Coordinates of C-alpha atoms in Angstrom, one line a residue:
M1 CA 89.3 -114.9 -181.4
G2 CA 90.5 -117.7 -179.2
I3 CA 93.5 -117.6 -176.9
T4 CA 96.8 -117.8 -178.6
E5 CA 100.3 -118.3 -177.4
T6 CA 101.5 -115.0 -179.0
A7 CA 100.3 -111.8 -180.5
G8 CA 102.0 -112.4 -183.8
E9 CA 105.5 -113.6 -183.4
S10 CA 108.4 -111.5 -184.5
S11 CA 109.5 -114.2 -186.8
A12 CA 106.2 -113.9 -188.6
R13 CA 107.4 -110.6 -190.1
K14 CA 110.0 -112.5 -192.0
T15 CA 107.4 -114.8 -193.5
R16 CA 104.9 -112.1 -194.4
R17 CA 104.2 -112.6 -198.1
R18 CA 102.6 -110.9 -201.0
A19 CA 98.8 -111.2 -201.0
P20 CA 97.1 -113.4 -203.6
T21 CA 95.6 -111.6 -206.6
S22 CA 92.0 -111.9 -205.3
I23 CA 93.0 -110.2 -202.1
E24 CA 95.0 -107.5 -203.8
S25 CA 91.9 -106.6 -205.8
L26 CA 90.3 -105.3 -202.7
D27 CA 91.2 -101.6 -202.3
A28 CA 92.2 -100.1 -199.0
D29 CA 88.8 -98.6 -198.2
I30 CA 87.1 -102.0 -198.4
L31 CA 89.8 -103.6 -196.3
C32 CA 89.4 -100.9 -193.7
I33 CA 85.6 -101.6 -193.5
I34 CA 86.3 -105.3 -193.1
F35 CA 89.0 -104.8 -190.5
S36 CA 86.9 -102.5 -188.5
F37 CA 84.8 -105.5 -187.3
L38 CA 87.8 -107.2 -185.8
D39 CA 89.2 -106.6 -182.3
L40 CA 92.8 -105.7 -181.6
F41 CA 94.3 -109.2 -181.3
D42 CA 92.6 -110.4 -184.5
L43 CA 94.1 -107.4 -186.2
V44 CA 97.6 -108.4 -184.9
H45 CA 97.3 -111.8 -186.6
C46 CA 96.1 -110.2 -189.8
T47 CA 99.2 -108.0 -190.0
V48 CA 101.4 -111.0 -190.6
V49 CA 99.3 -112.3 -193.6
C50 CA 100.8 -110.0 -196.2
N51 CA 102.5 -106.7 -196.7
S52 CA 99.4 -104.9 -198.0
W53 CA 97.2 -105.9 -195.0
H54 CA 100.0 -104.9 -192.7
A55 CA 100.1 -101.4 -194.3
V56 CA 96.4 -100.9 -194.2
I57 CA 96.0 -102.0 -190.5
K58 CA 98.8 -99.7 -189.4
K59 CA 96.8 -96.8 -190.7
L60 CA 93.5 -97.8 -189.1
K61 CA 91.7 -95.1 -187.0
L62 CA 90.8 -97.9 -184.6
L63 CA 94.4 -98.5 -183.7
Q64 CA 95.3 -94.8 -183.5
S65 CA 92.3 -94.0 -181.2
S66 CA 93.1 -97.0 -179.0
C67 CA 96.7 -95.9 -178.7
R68 CA 95.7 -92.4 -177.7
R69 CA 93.3 -93.8 -175.2
M70 CA 96.0 -95.9 -173.6
H71 CA 98.3 -93.0 -173.5
Q72 CA 95.7 -90.9 -171.7
L73 CA 95.4 -93.5 -169.0
G74 CA 98.7 -92.2 -167.6
S75 CA 100.9 -95.3 -167.9
T76 CA 104.5 -94.1 -167.7
S77 CA 105.6 -97.1 -169.8
L78 CA 103.5 -96.1 -172.8
E79 CA 104.6 -93.3 -175.1
Q80 CA 102.4 -92.3 -178.0
P81 CA 104.4 -93.3 -181.0
R82 CA 104.7 -91.5 -184.3
E83 CA 104.1 -94.8 -186.1
I84 CA 102.3 -97.7 -184.5
D85 CA 104.1 -101.1 -184.1
V86 CA 101.0 -103.3 -184.0
E87 CA 102.6 -106.2 -182.2
D88 CA 104.3 -104.0 -179.6
F89 CA 101.0 -102.1 -179.0
A90 CA 99.1 -105.3 -178.5
M91 CA 101.6 -106.6 -176.0
K92 CA 101.4 -103.4 -174.0
H93 CA 97.7 -103.5 -174.1
H94 CA 97.9 -107.1 -172.8
K95 CA 100.2 -106.1 -169.9
M96 CA 97.9 -103.3 -168.9
A97 CA 94.9 -105.6 -168.9
L98 CA 96.6 -108.1 -166.7
L99 CA 97.8 -105.5 -164.2
R100 CA 94.9 -103.0 -164.1
G101 CA 92.0 -104.5 -165.9
R102 CA 88.6 -105.8 -164.6
I103 CA 88.7 -109.5 -163.8
E104 CA 85.9 -111.9 -164.8
I105 CA 86.3 -115.6 -164.0
E106 CA 84.3 -118.4 -165.7
R107 CA 84.6 -121.9 -164.2
W108 CA 83.1 -125.3 -165.1
E109 CA 83.4 -128.9 -164.1
A110 CA 85.9 -130.4 -166.6
H111 CA 86.1 -133.9 -165.0
S112 CA 84.1 -136.1 -162.8
H113 CA 87.2 -136.8 -160.7
R114 CA 90.1 -134.6 -159.5
F115 CA 92.6 -133.5 -162.1
S116 CA 95.6 -131.2 -161.8
Q117 CA 97.1 -130.2 -165.2
C118 CA 96.1 -128.1 -168.2
R119 CA 97.8 -127.1 -171.5
M120 CA 96.6 -124.4 -173.8
K121 CA 97.2 -123.7 -177.5
K122 CA 95.3 -121.7 -180.1
G123 CA 92.0 -121.4 -178.3
L124 CA 92.0 -124.9 -177.0
V125 CA 92.8 -126.3 -173.5
L126 CA 93.6 -129.9 -172.7
T127 CA 92.9 -131.1 -169.2
G128 CA 93.9 -134.2 -167.2
V129 CA 96.3 -136.0 -164.8
G130 CA 94.6 -137.7 -161.9
D131 CA 91.6 -138.8 -164.0
K132 CA 91.5 -141.7 -166.5
V133 CA 90.7 -139.4 -169.4
M134 CA 92.1 -136.3 -171.1
R135 CA 89.6 -133.7 -172.4
L136 CA 90.1 -131.1 -175.1
W137 CA 87.9 -128.0 -174.6
S138 CA 87.1 -124.9 -176.8
L139 CA 87.7 -121.7 -174.9
D140 CA 85.2 -119.9 -177.2
S141 CA 82.2 -122.1 -176.4
Y142 CA 83.4 -124.2 -173.5
K143 CA 82.4 -127.2 -175.6
R144 CA 84.2 -130.5 -175.0
M145 CA 85.8 -131.1 -178.4
E146 CA 87.3 -134.6 -177.8
E147 CA 88.0 -137.1 -175.0
Y148 CA 91.0 -139.4 -174.9
S149 CA 91.0 -142.5 -172.7
L150 CA 94.1 -144.0 -171.2
P151 CA 95.2 -147.3 -172.9
D152 CA 95.3 -149.3 -169.7
A153 CA 95.2 -149.0 -165.9
A154 CA 98.5 -147.1 -165.7
S155 CA 98.4 -143.5 -164.4
L156 CA 98.7 -140.4 -166.7
L157 CA 101.7 -138.4 -165.4
D158 CA 102.1 -135.6 -167.9
F159 CA 100.9 -134.6 -171.4
D160 CA 101.1 -132.1 -174.2
F161 CA 99.4 -131.6 -177.6
D162 CA 99.7 -129.9 -181.0
E163 CA 97.6 -129.6 -184.1
S164 CA 97.7 -133.3 -185.0
K165 CA 98.3 -135.3 -181.8
I166 CA 98.2 -135.8 -178.0
V167 CA 101.4 -137.0 -176.4
G168 CA 101.2 -138.5 -172.9
L169 CA 103.5 -140.0 -170.3
V170 CA 101.5 -143.0 -169.1
G171 CA 103.1 -145.2 -166.5
T172 CA 106.4 -146.3 -167.9
R173 CA 105.8 -145.5 -171.6
I174 CA 104.9 -142.8 -174.0
S175 CA 101.5 -142.9 -175.7
I176 CA 100.4 -140.9 -178.8
W177 CA 96.7 -140.2 -179.8
R178 CA 95.7 -138.8 -183.1
R179 CA 93.5 -135.7 -183.0
S180 CA 91.8 -136.2 -186.3
G181 CA 90.7 -139.1 -188.5
Q182 CA 90.7 -142.6 -186.9
R183 CA 91.5 -142.2 -183.2
S184 CA 94.5 -144.5 -182.8
I185 CA 96.8 -145.0 -179.9
F186 CA 100.5 -145.6 -180.5
P187 CA 102.1 -146.8 -177.2
S188 CA 105.8 -147.3 -176.8
R189 CA 107.1 -150.6 -175.4
E190 CA 106.2 -151.1 -171.7
G191 CA 109.1 -150.2 -169.4
T192 CA 110.8 -147.8 -171.9
I193 CA 110.7 -145.0 -169.2
P194 CA 111.4 -146.2 -165.6
K195 CA 109.5 -144.1 -163.1
G196 CA 109.0 -141.0 -165.3
L197 CA 107.8 -137.9 -163.4
C198 CA 107.4 -135.2 -166.1
M199 CA 107.5 -134.8 -169.9
R200 CA 107.8 -132.1 -172.5
Y201 CA 108.0 -132.4 -176.3
I202 CA 108.7 -130.6 -179.5
D203 CA 108.0 -132.7 -182.5
P204 CA 109.5 -135.3 -183.2
E205 CA 111.0 -135.8 -179.8
A206 CA 109.8 -136.0 -176.2
V207 CA 112.0 -135.5 -173.2
V208 CA 111.0 -137.4 -170.0
G209 CA 112.4 -136.5 -166.6
C210 CA 112.8 -139.6 -164.4
E211 CA 113.0 -140.4 -160.7
D212 CA 116.6 -141.6 -161.1
G213 CA 117.9 -138.2 -162.2
T214 CA 118.1 -139.1 -165.9
A215 CA 116.4 -137.4 -168.9
R216 CA 115.3 -139.8 -171.5
I217 CA 114.8 -138.6 -175.1
F218 CA 112.1 -140.5 -176.9
D219 CA 111.6 -140.5 -180.7
M220 CA 107.9 -140.6 -181.4
Y221 CA 108.2 -142.0 -184.8
S222 CA 110.5 -144.9 -184.1
K223 CA 108.8 -145.4 -180.7
T224 CA 112.2 -145.9 -179.0
C225 CA 114.3 -144.2 -176.4
S226 CA 117.2 -142.7 -178.4
Q227 CA 119.3 -141.2 -175.7
I228 CA 119.7 -141.1 -171.9
I229 CA 121.4 -138.1 -170.2
R230 CA 122.1 -138.0 -166.5
T231 CA 121.3 -134.5 -165.4
H232 CA 120.7 -134.7 -161.6
G233 CA 121.6 -136.7 -158.6
G234 CA 117.9 -136.7 -157.5
P235 CA 114.5 -136.9 -159.2
I236 CA 113.7 -134.6 -162.1
T237 CA 110.6 -132.7 -161.2
C238 CA 110.0 -130.4 -164.2
L239 CA 111.2 -129.7 -167.7
S240 CA 111.2 -127.0 -170.3
L241 CA 112.3 -127.2 -174.0
S242 CA 113.7 -124.5 -176.2
D243 CA 113.4 -124.1 -180.0
S244 CA 117.1 -124.6 -180.3
Q245 CA 116.9 -128.1 -178.9
L246 CA 118.3 -127.2 -175.5
F247 CA 116.3 -128.4 -172.6
L248 CA 116.2 -127.4 -168.9
S249 CA 115.4 -129.7 -166.0
G250 CA 114.7 -128.9 -162.4
S251 CA 115.3 -131.3 -159.5
S252 CA 114.0 -131.9 -156.0
L253 CA 117.5 -131.0 -154.9
G254 CA 117.0 -127.4 -155.9
R255 CA 119.2 -127.2 -159.0
V256 CA 118.5 -126.5 -162.7
T257 CA 120.6 -128.0 -165.5
V258 CA 120.8 -127.0 -169.1
S259 CA 121.3 -130.0 -171.5
D260 CA 122.0 -130.4 -175.2
P261 CA 120.8 -133.7 -176.9
L262 CA 123.9 -133.6 -179.0
L263 CA 126.0 -134.1 -175.8
D264 CA 125.9 -136.9 -173.3
Q265 CA 126.1 -134.6 -170.3
P266 CA 124.6 -131.3 -169.1
V267 CA 126.0 -128.0 -170.6
A268 CA 125.6 -126.2 -167.3
T269 CA 124.3 -126.5 -163.8
L270 CA 122.6 -123.5 -162.3
K271 CA 122.7 -123.1 -158.6
S272 CA 120.5 -120.8 -156.4
T273 CA 122.2 -118.1 -154.4
I274 CA 120.1 -119.1 -151.4
T275 CA 118.5 -122.3 -150.1
A276 CA 115.1 -122.0 -151.9
G277 CA 113.7 -125.5 -151.8
G278 CA 113.3 -128.1 -154.6
I279 CA 112.5 -126.9 -158.1
Q280 CA 108.8 -127.4 -158.8
T281 CA 108.3 -125.7 -162.1
I282 CA 110.4 -124.2 -164.9
C283 CA 109.8 -122.2 -168.1
F284 CA 111.9 -120.7 -170.8
N285 CA 111.5 -117.4 -172.7
Q286 CA 112.8 -117.8 -176.2
G287 CA 112.6 -114.0 -176.8
S288 CA 115.0 -113.0 -174.0
N289 CA 116.9 -116.3 -173.4
L290 CA 115.8 -116.2 -169.8
A291 CA 114.6 -119.2 -167.8
F292 CA 112.4 -119.0 -164.7
S293 CA 112.0 -121.6 -161.9
G294 CA 109.6 -121.8 -159.0
T295 CA 110.3 -123.7 -155.8
T296 CA 108.7 -125.6 -153.0
A297 CA 109.6 -122.7 -150.7
G298 CA 107.8 -120.0 -152.7
Y299 CA 110.8 -118.5 -154.5
V300 CA 111.0 -117.7 -158.2
S301 CA 114.4 -117.3 -159.8
C302 CA 115.5 -115.9 -163.2
W303 CA 118.5 -117.4 -165.1
D304 CA 120.3 -115.8 -168.1
L305 CA 121.2 -118.7 -170.4
R306 CA 123.6 -116.7 -172.4
K307 CA 125.8 -116.2 -169.4
M308 CA 124.6 -119.2 -167.5
R309 CA 124.1 -117.2 -164.3
Q310 CA 121.3 -116.2 -162.0
V311 CA 119.8 -112.7 -162.6
W312 CA 117.5 -112.4 -159.6
E313 CA 115.7 -114.5 -157.0
N314 CA 112.6 -113.4 -155.1
R315 CA 110.1 -115.0 -152.7
V316 CA 106.8 -114.3 -154.4
S317 CA 104.7 -116.7 -152.2
P318 CA 104.8 -118.0 -148.7
N319 CA 104.1 -121.5 -150.0
V320 CA 104.9 -123.8 -152.9
V321 CA 104.8 -122.3 -156.4
Y322 CA 103.4 -125.1 -158.6
S323 CA 103.3 -123.4 -162.0
I324 CA 104.8 -120.3 -163.8
Q325 CA 104.2 -119.3 -167.4
Q326 CA 104.6 -116.4 -169.7
L327 CA 103.1 -115.5 -173.1
K328 CA 105.5 -116.6 -175.8
N329 CA 107.9 -113.7 -176.7
D330 CA 106.5 -111.4 -174.0
T331 CA 109.5 -110.2 -172.0
S332 CA 107.6 -108.2 -169.4
V333 CA 105.2 -110.2 -167.3
M334 CA 104.8 -113.8 -166.2
V335 CA 102.1 -115.5 -164.2
G336 CA 102.4 -117.9 -161.3
G337 CA 100.2 -119.9 -159.0
G338 CA 100.5 -122.3 -156.2
I339 CA 99.2 -123.9 -153.0
D340 CA 97.9 -120.6 -151.5
G341 CA 95.5 -120.1 -154.5
V342 CA 96.7 -116.6 -155.3
L343 CA 97.3 -115.7 -159.0
R344 CA 100.4 -113.5 -159.2
F345 CA 101.8 -111.5 -162.0
V346 CA 105.6 -111.0 -161.7
D347 CA 108.0 -108.6 -163.5
Q348 CA 110.3 -110.8 -165.6
K349 CA 113.2 -108.2 -165.3
S350 CA 113.2 -107.8 -161.5
G351 CA 111.1 -110.5 -159.9
R352 CA 108.8 -108.0 -158.3
V353 CA 105.2 -109.0 -157.8
L354 CA 103.1 -106.5 -159.8
S355 CA 99.6 -107.7 -159.0
S356 CA 97.9 -110.5 -157.0
C357 CA 94.4 -111.8 -157.7
I358 CA 91.9 -114.0 -156.1
M359 CA 88.3 -115.1 -156.8
D360 CA 85.2 -113.4 -155.4
D361 CA 83.0 -115.8 -153.4
K362 CA 79.8 -114.7 -155.1
V363 CA 78.7 -117.0 -157.9
S364 CA 76.1 -116.6 -160.7
T365 CA 75.4 -119.8 -162.6
V366 CA 74.5 -119.9 -166.3
L367 CA 73.8 -122.8 -168.7
R368 CA 75.7 -122.7 -172.0
R369 CA 73.1 -124.2 -174.2
Q370 CA 75.4 -124.8 -177.1
S371 CA 77.8 -127.0 -175.1
Q372 CA 75.4 -127.9 -172.2
V373 CA 78.1 -127.0 -169.7
V374 CA 77.1 -125.3 -166.5
V375 CA 79.4 -122.3 -166.1
E376 CA 80.0 -120.5 -162.8
K377 CA 80.6 -116.8 -163.3
R378 CA 82.6 -114.9 -160.7
R379 CA 84.4 -111.6 -160.3
G380 CA 88.1 -111.6 -159.6
K381 CA 89.6 -109.0 -157.3
R382 CA 93.1 -107.7 -156.6
V383 CA 94.6 -107.9 -153.2
S384 CA 97.3 -105.7 -151.6
Q385 CA 100.8 -107.1 -151.4
D386 CA 100.9 -106.6 -147.6
V387 CA 97.7 -108.6 -146.9
E388 CA 98.1 -111.7 -144.8
I389 CA 97.0 -114.5 -147.2
D390 CA 96.0 -116.9 -144.5
K391 CA 93.4 -114.4 -143.3
I392 CA 91.6 -114.5 -146.8
E393 CA 88.8 -117.1 -147.0
R394 CA 90.0 -120.4 -148.5
K395 CA 87.0 -120.7 -150.9
T396 CA 88.1 -117.5 -152.7
R397 CA 91.6 -119.0 -153.4
P398 CA 91.4 -122.7 -154.3
Q399 CA 94.9 -124.2 -154.7
I400 CA 96.3 -123.6 -158.2
S401 CA 98.1 -126.7 -159.5
C402 CA 98.7 -125.4 -163.1
V403 CA 98.5 -122.2 -165.1
A404 CA 98.4 -121.5 -168.8
M405 CA 98.7 -118.0 -170.2
G406 CA 97.0 -116.5 -173.2
M407 CA 96.4 -113.0 -174.5
K408 CA 94.5 -111.2 -171.7
K409 CA 93.5 -114.6 -170.3
V410 CA 94.9 -117.1 -167.8
V411 CA 93.6 -120.7 -167.5
T412 CA 94.0 -122.4 -164.1
A413 CA 93.6 -126.0 -162.9
H414 CA 92.9 -126.4 -159.2
S415 CA 93.6 -130.0 -158.2
G416 CA 89.9 -130.5 -158.2
K417 CA 87.1 -131.0 -160.8
F418 CA 87.0 -127.4 -162.1
I419 CA 88.9 -125.5 -164.7
S420 CA 88.9 -121.6 -164.5
V421 CA 89.3 -119.0 -167.2
W422 CA 90.4 -115.6 -165.9
K423 CA 89.6 -112.8 -168.4
F424 CA 91.2 -109.4 -168.0
N425 CA 89.6 -106.4 -169.7
H426 CA 91.2 -103.0 -169.7
S427 CA 89.0 -100.7 -171.8

C-alpha cells in the first residue's frame, strides 16, 4: 500500500455503506483468508468499505495477535482493549514505529538541478521549486509518473496537487496542469498576483500569500482573483487551509493570523509569548483544531483555534525550522525539519521532542530496474537530545527544506537534487 494522508478518517465511519450483493455472497471465512494477505494499514482502509467488512476485520486473529504483541512491548500508552478499534490501533502502531522503530532511508536523484519542495498524497509525491519542472513520483516503485514543465521563464514559487490537477504559483500568476488526458496548462492573467511568496489550495480556490502582506483568493475556474484580504504588515511567508474555509497565514514579523474569506479582515491575530523569529512554516490539525508554527529561531508554537490563544511554545532546534507536518487526524505526533538536517518528532500536546533522527553515512546503491532509478539505501539512526548537533558530521544531516508525513513514512526534500523516504518499522 502507498503512503496515505490518514489511516481511515473518522468521517469515513459515517459513509460506510452496505456491501454490494456480490461481496455479501462471500462468507466470513473466505473474507478472513483474503484479508490475511493484507498488512495492517490496508486493513484499516478496508474497514471503511462496508459494515460487513468492518465486522470481519475486527475479529481477525492478525489484529488480535498484533495488539497483544504491542501490549507486551511495554508501552504505557497502550492498553490491551476488550474490543479493537482498528483506526486507533493503527495510529498507535504508527506512533510507536516513528518513535522506536528501525529506520531505513531510500534516496534518489529527483531533479538534475536543485529543488526544495515536496507534496505527498496517496502514494505519490510531487517535487519541484528551484528547477524548471515538477515531477510526480510513485513511492511504491520510485517510478517517475509525470513531468510538468513551466509555461515560461518565470520561477515556480509553490505548488500543490490532487487527483485531477497540479496547481502552481508561477511568477505573478496561477497555472493549472491537468493530470490525465490531454496535458493542458491554464494560466491566469499575467500580474494577477503581485510578488506572491506561497500558496495553498482546496478546490476550487487557491490562497496566495504576498510580499505586501495581503492574501489573495484565486478562483481556479473563473481564473480570476476574487478577493484580497490584508492580513499582515509584512510579507506572508507561509499558509495553511482548513476544511471549514478558514486559512492561517504566518509572516516574517513573527505573527499568525486567522482569516475567513467571508470577511474582509482577519478573524484573529495570534502573537507569540516570546520573541521567536519570523514564521517560516505553519500547519493545521483538523482533528484537534490546533495550529502549529515553526520559526526562523528554531521555535515551534501550538495555537488553540477554538480559544484563539497559544497553548505552548518550545525551542526544538537551534536553527531555522523550515517545515512541520502531521498525519491528518493524528493528534499525537508531528514531524519537523530544518537547516540543521535533523528530523524531529514532536509531541503535539506538550511540544516536547520525542525523538531525533539523522542519516547514517554508509551507502549501498541499487538499481531499480522497473523505474531505472538509482536508489541509495541508508540506515537512519536516533540521536540523544543532549548531543551537540554541530559536532555531528554534516553529510549525515543534509539541510531539510520540506517534509511530508505518511503512515510510518516521512518524505524529505533537501534543497539539493535528492528526495529521501524515511521508513519506520516497528515489528
